[in-house]
Amino acid sequence: SKRINIALTPDFTLSKITRTLTLKTSLGISGDSGGNNGDVQYTLTATVPPHLLSVCARGITRPVWEFYLYIMVITLTVLTLFSSFIAAIVESDRILRYCYIMSTHAHTATA
């Protein structure tokens, strides 16, 4: 018998994770046309109580670049919102001027 060490690096977003472990062995069955030639499959399940997920997630060290990515995404979001706001103001000004010009031309043409 051989000892097998299995390591799982969770991100603690799910309380239950199920994966299939396939061991490829040389103990194939002769004449087996299924293509599994001695493959042994195990279903592995890791469970963390849901109320402990946040506690466990705090124990994981976050990558250094994550904070900078967060700041860049927030900055880009604020800039996009501000640009949309400016575009809406400019567009509304254009629409109001066009309506004002059309109404003044219509008024002078009828007079």
CSV table of N, CA and C in Angstrom, one decimal:
chain,number,residue,atom,x,y,z
A,1,SER,N,0.8,-1.2,0.0
A,1,SER,CA,0.0,0.0,0.0
A,1,SER,C,0.9,1.2,0.0
A,2,LYS,N,0.4,2.3,-0.6
A,2,LYS,CA,1.1,3.6,-0.7
A,2,LYS,C,0.2,4.7,0.0
A,3,ARG,N,0.9,5.6,0.5
A,3,ARG,CA,0.2,6.7,1.1
A,3,ARG,C,0.1,7.8,0.1
A,4,ILE,N,-1.1,8.4,0.0
A,4,ILE,CA,-1.4,9.5,-0.9
A,4,ILE,C,-1.8,10.7,-0.1
A,5,ASN,N,-1.1,11.8,-0.3
A,5,ASN,CA,-1.4,13.1,0.3
A,5,ASN,C,-2.2,13.9,-0.7
A,6,ILE,N,-3.4,14.4,-0.3
A,6,ILE,CA,-4.2,15.2,-1.2
A,6,ILE,C,-4.3,16.6,-0.5
A,7,ALA,N,-4.0,17.6,-1.3
A,7,ALA,CA,-4.0,19.0,-0.7
A,7,ALA,C,-5.1,19.7,-1.5
A,8,LEU,N,-5.9,20.5,-0.8
A,8,LEU,CA,-7.0,21.3,-1.4
A,8,LEU,C,-6.8,22.7,-0.9
A,9,THR,N,-6.7,23.6,-1.8
A,9,THR,CA,-6.6,25.1,-1.4
A,9,THR,C,-8.0,25.7,-1.7
A,10,PRO,N,-8.8,25.8,-0.7
A,10,PRO,CA,-10.2,26.4,-0.9
A,10,PRO,C,-10.1,27.9,-0.9
A,11,ASP,N,-11.2,28.5,-1.5
A,11,ASP,CA,-11.3,29.9,-1.4
A,11,ASP,C,-12.4,30.3,-0.5
A,12,PHE,N,-13.1,29.4,0.2
A,12,PHE,CA,-14.1,29.5,1.2
A,12,PHE,C,-15.3,30.4,0.6
A,13,THR,N,-15.7,30.1,-0.6
A,13,THR,CA,-16.9,30.7,-1.1
A,13,THR,C,-18.1,29.7,-1.1
A,14,LEU,N,-17.8,28.4,-1.0
A,14,LEU,CA,-18.8,27.4,-0.9
A,14,LEU,C,-18.6,26.6,0.4
A,15,SER,N,-19.7,26.1,1.0
A,15,SER,CA,-19.5,25.4,2.2
A,15,SER,C,-19.3,23.9,2.0
A,16,LYS,N,-19.6,23.4,0.7
A,16,LYS,CA,-19.4,22.0,0.4
A,16,LYS,C,-18.9,21.9,-1.0
A,17,ILE,N,-17.8,21.2,-1.2
A,17,ILE,CA,-17.1,21.1,-2.5
A,17,ILE,C,-17.0,19.6,-2.7
A,18,THR,N,-17.4,19.2,-3.9
A,18,THR,CA,-17.3,17.7,-4.3
A,18,THR,C,-16.5,17.6,-5.6
A,19,ARG,N,-15.4,16.8,-5.6
A,19,ARG,CA,-14.6,16.6,-6.7
A,19,ARG,C,-14.3,15.1,-6.9
A,20,THR,N,-14.0,14.7,-8.1
A,20,THR,CA,-13.7,13.3,-8.4
A,20,THR,C,-12.2,13.2,-8.6
A,21,LEU,N,-11.6,12.2,-7.8
A,21,LEU,CA,-10.2,11.9,-7.9
A,21,LEU,C,-10.1,10.6,-8.8
A,22,THR,N,-9.3,10.7,-9.8
A,22,THR,CA,-9.1,9.5,-10.7
A,22,THR,C,-7.7,9.0,-10.5
A,23,LEU,N,-7.5,7.8,-10.1
A,23,LEU,CA,-6.2,7.2,-10.0
A,23,LEU,C,-6.0,6.3,-11.2
A,24,LYS,N,-4.9,6.5,-11.9
A,24,LYS,CA,-4.6,5.7,-13.0
A,24,LYS,C,-3.6,4.6,-12.6
A,25,THR,N,-4.0,3.4,-12.7
A,25,THR,CA,-3.2,2.3,-12.2
A,25,THR,C,-2.8,1.4,-13.4
A,26,SER,N,-1.9,0.5,-13.2
A,26,SER,CA,-1.5,-0.5,-14.2
A,26,SER,C,-2.4,-1.8,-14.1
A,27,LEU,N,-3.4,-1.8,-13.2
A,27,LEU,CA,-4.2,-3.0,-13.0
A,27,LEU,C,-5.4,-2.9,-13.9
A,28,GLY,N,-5.2,-2.9,-15.2
A,28,GLY,CA,-6.2,-2.8,-16.1
A,28,GLY,C,-6.9,-4.1,-16.3
A,29,ILE,N,-8.2,-4.1,-16.7
A,29,ILE,CA,-8.9,-5.4,-17.0
A,29,ILE,C,-8.7,-5.7,-18.5
A,30,SER,N,-8.2,-6.9,-18.8
A,30,SER,CA,-8.0,-7.2,-20.2
A,30,SER,C,-9.3,-7.3,-20.9
A,31,GLY,N,-9.3,-6.8,-22.1
A,31,GLY,CA,-10.5,-6.8,-22.9
A,31,GLY,C,-11.4,-5.7,-22.6
A,32,ASP,N,-11.1,-4.8,-21.7
A,32,ASP,CA,-12.0,-3.7,-21.3
A,32,ASP,C,-12.0,-2.7,-22.4
A,33,SER,N,-13.1,-2.5,-23.1
A,33,SER,CA,-13.2,-1.5,-24.2
A,33,SER,C,-13.7,-0.2,-23.7
A,34,GLY,N,-14.0,0.0,-22.4
A,34,GLY,CA,-14.5,1.2,-21.9
A,34,GLY,C,-13.5,2.3,-21.8
A,35,GLY,N,-12.2,2.0,-21.9
A,35,GLY,CA,-11.1,2.9,-21.9
A,35,GLY,C,-10.7,3.3,-20.5
A,36,ASN,N,-11.2,2.6,-19.5
A,36,ASN,CA,-10.7,3.1,-18.2
A,36,ASN,C,-9.6,2.2,-17.6
A,37,ASN,N,-9.1,1.2,-18.3
A,37,ASN,CA,-7.9,0.4,-18.0
A,37,ASN,C,-7.3,0.6,-16.6
A,38,GLY,N,-8.1,0.2,-15.6
A,38,GLY,CA,-7.6,0.2,-14.3
A,38,GLY,C,-7.8,1.6,-13.6
A,39,ASP,N,-8.5,2.5,-14.2
A,39,ASP,CA,-8.7,3.8,-13.5
A,39,ASP,C,-9.6,3.5,-12.3
A,40,VAL,N,-9.3,4.1,-11.2
A,40,VAL,CA,-10.1,4.0,-10.0
A,40,VAL,C,-10.6,5.4,-9.6
A,41,GLN,N,-11.9,5.6,-9.5
A,41,GLN,CA,-12.4,6.9,-9.2
A,41,GLN,C,-13.0,7.0,-7.8
A,42,TYR,N,-12.6,8.1,-7.1
A,42,TYR,CA,-13.1,8.3,-5.8
A,42,TYR,C,-13.8,9.7,-5.8
A,43,THR,N,-14.9,9.8,-5.1
A,43,THR,CA,-15.5,11.1,-4.9
A,43,THR,C,-15.1,11.7,-3.6
A,44,LEU,N,-14.5,12.9,-3.7
A,44,LEU,CA,-14.0,13.5,-2.5
A,44,LEU,C,-14.9,14.7,-2.1
A,45,THR,N,-15.3,14.8,-0.9
A,45,THR,CA,-16.2,15.9,-0.5
A,45,THR,C,-15.5,16.6,0.7
A,46,ALA,N,-15.4,17.9,0.6
A,46,ALA,CA,-14.9,18.8,1.7
A,46,ALA,C,-16.1,19.6,2.2
A,47,THR,N,-16.3,19.7,3.5
A,47,THR,CA,-17.4,20.4,4.0
A,47,THR,C,-16.9,21.4,5.1
A,48,VAL,N,-17.4,22.6,5.1
A,48,VAL,CA,-17.1,23.6,6.1
A,48,VAL,C,-18.5,24.1,6.6
A,49,PRO,N,-18.7,24.2,7.8
A,49,PRO,CA,-20.0,24.7,8.3
A,49,PRO,C,-20.2,26.2,7.8
A,50,PRO,N,-21.4,26.5,7.2
A,50,PRO,CA,-21.6,27.8,6.6
A,50,PRO,C,-21.3,29.0,7.5
A,51,HIS,N,-21.6,28.8,8.8
A,51,HIS,CA,-21.3,29.9,9.7
A,51,HIS,C,-19.9,30.2,10.0
A,52,LEU,N,-19.0,29.3,9.6
A,52,LEU,CA,-17.6,29.4,9.7
A,52,LEU,C,-16.8,29.9,8.5
A,53,LEU,N,-17.6,30.0,7.4
A,53,LEU,CA,-16.9,30.4,6.1
A,53,LEU,C,-16.2,31.8,6.2
A,54,SER,N,-16.8,32.8,6.8
A,54,SER,CA,-16.2,34.1,6.9
A,54,SER,C,-15.0,34.0,7.8
A,55,VAL,N,-15.0,33.2,8.9
A,55,VAL,CA,-13.9,33.1,9.8
A,55,VAL,C,-12.7,32.4,9.0
A,56,CYS,N,-13.0,31.4,8.3
A,56,CYS,CA,-11.9,30.7,7.5
A,56,CYS,C,-11.4,31.6,6.4
A,57,ALA,N,-12.2,32.4,5.8
A,57,ALA,CA,-11.8,33.2,4.7
A,57,ALA,C,-10.8,34.3,5.2
A,58,ARG,N,-11.0,34.8,6.4
A,58,ARG,CA,-10.1,35.8,7.0
A,58,ARG,C,-8.7,35.2,7.2
A,59,GLY,N,-8.6,33.9,7.3
A,59,GLY,CA,-7.3,33.3,7.6
A,59,GLY,C,-6.5,33.2,6.3
A,60,ILE,N,-7.0,33.4,5.2
A,60,ILE,CA,-6.3,33.3,3.9
A,60,ILE,C,-5.6,34.6,3.6
A,61,THR,N,-4.3,34.6,3.3
A,61,THR,CA,-3.6,35.8,3.0
A,61,THR,C,-4.0,36.2,1.5
A,62,ARG,N,-4.4,37.4,1.4
A,62,ARG,CA,-4.8,37.9,0.1
A,62,ARG,C,-3.6,38.3,-0.7
A,63,PRO,N,-3.7,38.3,-2.1
A,63,PRO,CA,-2.5,38.7,-2.9
A,63,PRO,C,-2.3,40.2,-2.7
A,64,VAL,N,-1.1,40.7,-2.9
A,64,VAL,CA,-0.7,42.1,-2.7
A,64,VAL,C,-1.4,42.9,-3.8
A,65,TRP,N,-1.5,42.4,-5.0
A,65,TRP,CA,-2.1,43.3,-6.1
A,65,TRP,C,-3.6,43.4,-5.9
A,66,GLU,N,-4.3,42.7,-5.1
A,66,GLU,CA,-5.7,42.7,-5.0
A,66,GLU,C,-6.2,44.1,-4.5
A,67,PHE,N,-5.5,44.8,-3.6
A,67,PHE,CA,-5.9,46.1,-3.2
A,67,PHE,C,-5.8,47.1,-4.3
A,68,TYR,N,-4.7,47.0,-5.0
A,68,TYR,CA,-4.5,48.0,-6.2
A,68,TYR,C,-5.5,47.7,-7.3
A,69,LEU,N,-5.9,46.5,-7.5
A,69,LEU,CA,-6.9,46.2,-8.5
A,69,LEU,C,-8.3,46.7,-8.0
A,70,TYR,N,-8.6,46.6,-6.7
A,70,TYR,CA,-9.8,47.2,-6.2
A,70,TYR,C,-9.9,48.7,-6.4
A,71,ILE,N,-8.8,49.4,-6.1
A,71,ILE,CA,-8.7,50.8,-6.2
A,71,ILE,C,-8.9,51.2,-7.7
A,72,MET,N,-8.3,50.5,-8.6
A,72,MET,CA,-8.4,50.8,-10.0
A,72,MET,C,-9.8,50.6,-10.5
A,73,VAL,N,-10.4,49.5,-10.1
A,73,VAL,CA,-11.8,49.2,-10.5
A,73,VAL,C,-12.8,50.3,-10.0
A,74,ILE,N,-12.6,50.7,-8.7
A,74,ILE,CA,-13.5,51.8,-8.1
A,74,ILE,C,-13.2,53.1,-8.9
A,75,THR,N,-12.0,53.4,-9.2
A,75,THR,CA,-11.7,54.6,-9.9
A,75,THR,C,-12.3,54.6,-11.3
A,76,LEU,N,-12.1,53.5,-12.0
A,76,LEU,CA,-12.7,53.4,-13.3
A,76,LEU,C,-14.2,53.5,-13.3
A,77,THR,N,-14.8,52.9,-12.3
A,77,THR,CA,-16.3,53.0,-12.1
A,77,THR,C,-16.7,54.4,-11.9
A,78,VAL,N,-16.1,55.1,-11.0
A,78,VAL,CA,-16.4,56.5,-10.7
A,78,VAL,C,-16.2,57.4,-12.0
A,79,LEU,N,-15.1,57.2,-12.7
A,79,LEU,CA,-14.8,58.0,-13.9
A,79,LEU,C,-15.9,57.7,-15.0
A,80,THR,N,-16.3,56.5,-15.1
A,80,THR,CA,-17.4,56.1,-16.1
A,80,THR,C,-18.7,56.8,-15.7
A,81,LEU,N,-19.0,56.7,-14.4
A,81,LEU,CA,-20.2,57.4,-13.9
A,81,LEU,C,-20.2,58.9,-14.2
A,82,PHE,N,-19.1,59.5,-13.9
A,82,PHE,CA,-18.9,61.0,-14.1
A,82,PHE,C,-19.0,61.3,-15.6
A,83,SER,N,-18.3,60.5,-16.4
A,83,SER,CA,-18.4,60.7,-17.9
A,83,SER,C,-19.8,60.6,-18.4
A,84,SER,N,-20.5,59.6,-17.9
A,84,SER,CA,-21.9,59.5,-18.3
A,84,SER,C,-22.8,60.7,-17.9
A,85,PHE,N,-22.5,61.2,-16.7
A,85,PHE,CA,-23.2,62.3,-16.2
A,85,PHE,C,-22.9,63.6,-17.1
A,86,ILE,N,-21.7,63.8,-17.4
A,86,ILE,CA,-21.3,64.9,-18.3
A,86,ILE,C,-21.9,64.8,-19.6
A,87,ALA,N,-21.9,63.6,-20.2
A,87,ALA,CA,-22.5,63.3,-21.5
A,87,ALA,C,-24.0,63.6,-21.5
A,88,ALA,N,-24.6,63.2,-20.4
A,88,ALA,CA,-26.1,63.5,-20.3
A,88,ALA,C,-26.4,64.9,-20.2
A,89,ILE,N,-25.6,65.7,-19.5
A,89,ILE,CA,-25.7,67.2,-19.4
A,89,ILE,C,-25.5,67.8,-20.8
A,90,VAL,N,-24.5,67.4,-21.5
A,90,VAL,CA,-24.2,68.0,-22.8
A,90,VAL,C,-25.3,67.6,-23.8
A,91,GLU,N,-25.8,66.4,-23.7
A,91,GLU,CA,-26.8,66.0,-24.7
A,91,GLU,C,-28.1,66.7,-24.3
A,92,SER,N,-28.5,66.8,-23.1
A,92,SER,CA,-29.7,67.5,-22.7
A,92,SER,C,-29.6,69.0,-23.2
A,93,ASP,N,-28.5,69.6,-23.0
A,93,ASP,CA,-28.3,71.0,-23.5
A,93,ASP,C,-28.5,71.1,-25.0
A,94,ARG,N,-28.0,70.1,-25.7
A,94,ARG,CA,-28.1,70.1,-27.2
A,94,ARG,C,-29.6,70.0,-27.6
A,95,ILE,N,-30.3,69.1,-26.9
A,95,ILE,CA,-31.7,68.8,-27.2
A,95,ILE,C,-32.5,70.1,-26.9
A,96,LEU,N,-32.3,70.7,-25.7
A,96,LEU,CA,-33.0,71.9,-25.4
A,96,LEU,C,-32.7,73.1,-26.3
A,97,ARG,N,-31.5,73.2,-26.8
A,97,ARG,CA,-31.2,74.3,-27.7
A,97,ARG,C,-31.9,74.0,-29.1
A,98,TYR,N,-31.8,72.7,-29.5
A,98,TYR,CA,-32.5,72.4,-30.8
A,98,TYR,C,-34.0,72.7,-30.7
A,99,CYS,N,-34.6,72.3,-29.6
A,99,CYS,CA,-36.1,72.6,-29.4
A,99,CYS,C,-36.3,74.1,-29.4
A,100,TYR,N,-35.5,74.8,-28.7
A,100,TYR,CA,-35.7,76.3,-28.6
A,100,TYR,C,-35.5,76.9,-30.0
A,101,ILE,N,-34.5,76.5,-30.7
A,101,ILE,CA,-34.3,77.0,-32.1
A,101,ILE,C,-35.5,76.7,-33.0
A,102,MET,N,-36.0,75.5,-32.9
A,102,MET,CA,-37.1,75.1,-33.8
A,102,MET,C,-38.3,75.8,-33.4
A,103,SER,N,-38.5,76.1,-32.1
A,103,SER,CA,-39.7,76.8,-31.7
A,103,SER,C,-39.6,78.3,-32.1
A,104,THR,N,-38.5,78.9,-32.0
A,104,THR,CA,-38.3,80.3,-32.4
A,104,THR,C,-38.5,80.4,-33.9
A,105,HIS,N,-37.9,79.5,-34.7
A,105,HIS,CA,-38.1,79.5,-36.2
A,105,HIS,C,-39.6,79.3,-36.6
A,106,ALA,N,-40.3,78.4,-35.9
A,106,ALA,CA,-41.7,78.2,-36.2
A,106,ALA,C,-42.5,79.4,-35.8
A,107,HIS,N,-42.1,80.1,-34.7
A,107,HIS,CA,-42.8,81.3,-34.3
A,107,HIS,C,-42.6,82.5,-35.3
A,108,THR,N,-41.4,82.7,-35.7
A,108,THR,CA,-41.1,83.7,-36.7
A,108,THR,C,-41.7,83.5,-38.1
A,109,ALA,N,-41.8,82.2,-38.4
A,109,ALA,CA,-42.3,81.9,-39.7
A,109,ALA,C,-43.8,82.1,-39.8
A,110,THR,N,-44.5,82.0,-38.7
A,110,THR,CA,-46.0,82.2,-38.7
A,110,THR,C,-46.3,83.7,-38.5
A,111,ALA,N,-45.4,84.5,-38.0
A,111,ALA,CA,-45.7,85.9,-37.7
A,111,ALA,C,-45.7,86.7,-38.9
